[in-house]
Coordinates of C-alpha atoms in Angstrom, one line a residue:
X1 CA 5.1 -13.5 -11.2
X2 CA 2.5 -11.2 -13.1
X3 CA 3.3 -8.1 -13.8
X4 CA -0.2 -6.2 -13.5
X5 CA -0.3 -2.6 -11.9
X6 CA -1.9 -1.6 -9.1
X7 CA -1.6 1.7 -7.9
X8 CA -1.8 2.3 -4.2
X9 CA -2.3 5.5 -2.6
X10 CA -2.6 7.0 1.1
X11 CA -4.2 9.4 3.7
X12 CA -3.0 9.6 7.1
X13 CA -4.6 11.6 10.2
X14 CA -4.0 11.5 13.3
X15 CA -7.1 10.6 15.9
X16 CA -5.9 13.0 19.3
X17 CA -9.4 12.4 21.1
X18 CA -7.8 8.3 21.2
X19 CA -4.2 9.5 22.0
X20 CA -2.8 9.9 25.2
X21 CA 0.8 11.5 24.4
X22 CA 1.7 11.8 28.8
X23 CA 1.4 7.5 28.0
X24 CA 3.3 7.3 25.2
X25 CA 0.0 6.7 22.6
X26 CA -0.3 7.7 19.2
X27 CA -3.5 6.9 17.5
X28 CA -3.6 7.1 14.0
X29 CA -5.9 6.4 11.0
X30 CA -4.7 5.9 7.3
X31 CA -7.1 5.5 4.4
X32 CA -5.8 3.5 1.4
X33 CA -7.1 2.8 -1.8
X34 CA -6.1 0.6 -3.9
X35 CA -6.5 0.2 -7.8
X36 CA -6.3 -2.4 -10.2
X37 CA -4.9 -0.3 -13.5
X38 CA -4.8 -3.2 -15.6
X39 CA -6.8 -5.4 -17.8
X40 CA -6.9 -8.6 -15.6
X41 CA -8.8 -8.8 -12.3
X42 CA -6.8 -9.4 -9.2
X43 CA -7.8 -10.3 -5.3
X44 CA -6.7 -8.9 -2.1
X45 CA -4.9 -12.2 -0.2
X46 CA -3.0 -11.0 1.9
X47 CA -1.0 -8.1 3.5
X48 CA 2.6 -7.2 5.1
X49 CA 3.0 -3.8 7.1
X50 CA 6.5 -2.3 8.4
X51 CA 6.0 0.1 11.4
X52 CA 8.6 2.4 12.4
X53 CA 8.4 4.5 15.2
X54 CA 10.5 7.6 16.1
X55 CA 12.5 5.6 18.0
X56 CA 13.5 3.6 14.7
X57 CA 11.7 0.5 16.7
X58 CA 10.2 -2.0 13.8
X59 CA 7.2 -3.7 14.4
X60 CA 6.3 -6.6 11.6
X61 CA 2.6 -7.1 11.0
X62 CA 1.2 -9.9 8.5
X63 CA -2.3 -10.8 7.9
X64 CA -5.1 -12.2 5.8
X65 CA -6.3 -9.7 3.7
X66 CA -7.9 -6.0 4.8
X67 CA -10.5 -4.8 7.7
X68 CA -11.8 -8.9 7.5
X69 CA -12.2 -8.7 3.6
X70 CA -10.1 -10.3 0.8
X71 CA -11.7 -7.9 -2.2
X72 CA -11.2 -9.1 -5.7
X73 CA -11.0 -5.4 -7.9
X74 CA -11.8 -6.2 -11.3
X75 CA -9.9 -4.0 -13.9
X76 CA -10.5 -0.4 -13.4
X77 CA -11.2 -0.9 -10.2
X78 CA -10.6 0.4 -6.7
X79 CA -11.1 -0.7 -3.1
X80 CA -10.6 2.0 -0.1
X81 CA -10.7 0.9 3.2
X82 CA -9.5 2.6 7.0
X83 CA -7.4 0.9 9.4
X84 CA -5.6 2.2 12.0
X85 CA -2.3 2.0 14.1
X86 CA -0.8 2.9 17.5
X87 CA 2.3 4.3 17.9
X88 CA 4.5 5.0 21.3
X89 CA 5.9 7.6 19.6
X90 CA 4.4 11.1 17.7
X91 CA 6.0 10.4 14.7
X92 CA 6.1 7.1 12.6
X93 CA 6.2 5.6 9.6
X94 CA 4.6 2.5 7.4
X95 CA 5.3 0.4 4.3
X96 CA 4.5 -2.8 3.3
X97 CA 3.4 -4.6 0.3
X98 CA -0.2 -6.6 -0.3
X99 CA -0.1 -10.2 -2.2
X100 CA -2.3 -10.3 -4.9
X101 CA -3.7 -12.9 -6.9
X102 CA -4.7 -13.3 -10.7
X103 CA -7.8 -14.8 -12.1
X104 CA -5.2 -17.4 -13.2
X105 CA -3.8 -18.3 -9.7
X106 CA -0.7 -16.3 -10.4
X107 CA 0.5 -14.3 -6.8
X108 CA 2.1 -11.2 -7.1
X109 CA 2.9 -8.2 -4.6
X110 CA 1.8 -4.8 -5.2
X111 CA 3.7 -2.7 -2.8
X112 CA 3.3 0.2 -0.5
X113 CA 5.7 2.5 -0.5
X114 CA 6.6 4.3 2.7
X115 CA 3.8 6.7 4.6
X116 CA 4.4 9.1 7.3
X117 CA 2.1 9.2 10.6
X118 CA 2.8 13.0 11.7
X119 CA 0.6 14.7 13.8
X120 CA -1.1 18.1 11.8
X121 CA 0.9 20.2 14.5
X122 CA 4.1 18.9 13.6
X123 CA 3.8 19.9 9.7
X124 CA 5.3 23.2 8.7

């Protein structure tokens, strides 16, 4: 396993026009970037998400790479990209990790640590 960092970071917002809270929907958007701080270049493979609602309900999600692309981030630099997630709940949470590979073939996971979906109302 490599050792090269990549620095993830997230925004979260919630999407109220798409949620229906009276159904139990919670639409959320989260904007990630991610960055490649080191001297090697690395690629995108693959990704693996933990969703937790409020009802501490865990839903596993795995997947080739992001939004249909596997981007390879040379060193310096960074890929952002928008996804999005339902929820049954109006609070939530998600971490993961993505599976990166080397120019050398070496895989590696740079992980995401754990992101709160709360709606703006809810924040003090």
């Amino acid at each position: 396993m490599s050792d090269i960092p990549i620095q993830v970071s997230v925004k979260t917002h919630y999407i109220p026009e798409q949620s229906d809270p009276t159904d139990q929907r919670f639409v959320y958007a989260y904007t990630i970037t991610i960055r490649n701080q080191s001297a090697d270049p690395a690629q995108l493979i693959s990704r693996h998400w933990l969703i937790t609602n409020g009802d501490d309900s865990t839903q596993e999600v795995r997947g080739e790479g992001v939004v249909g692309e596997q981007p390879h981030l040379a060193p310096g630099e960074e890929y952002t990209y928008t996804s999005g997630v339902v929820l049954e709940t109006e609070f939530g949470t998600m971490e993961g990790s993505y599976q990166m590979r080397t120019a050398n073939g070496d895989m590696f996971d740079a992980p995401v640590p754990a992101f709160a979906l709360v709606p703006p109302h809810a924040l003090h």
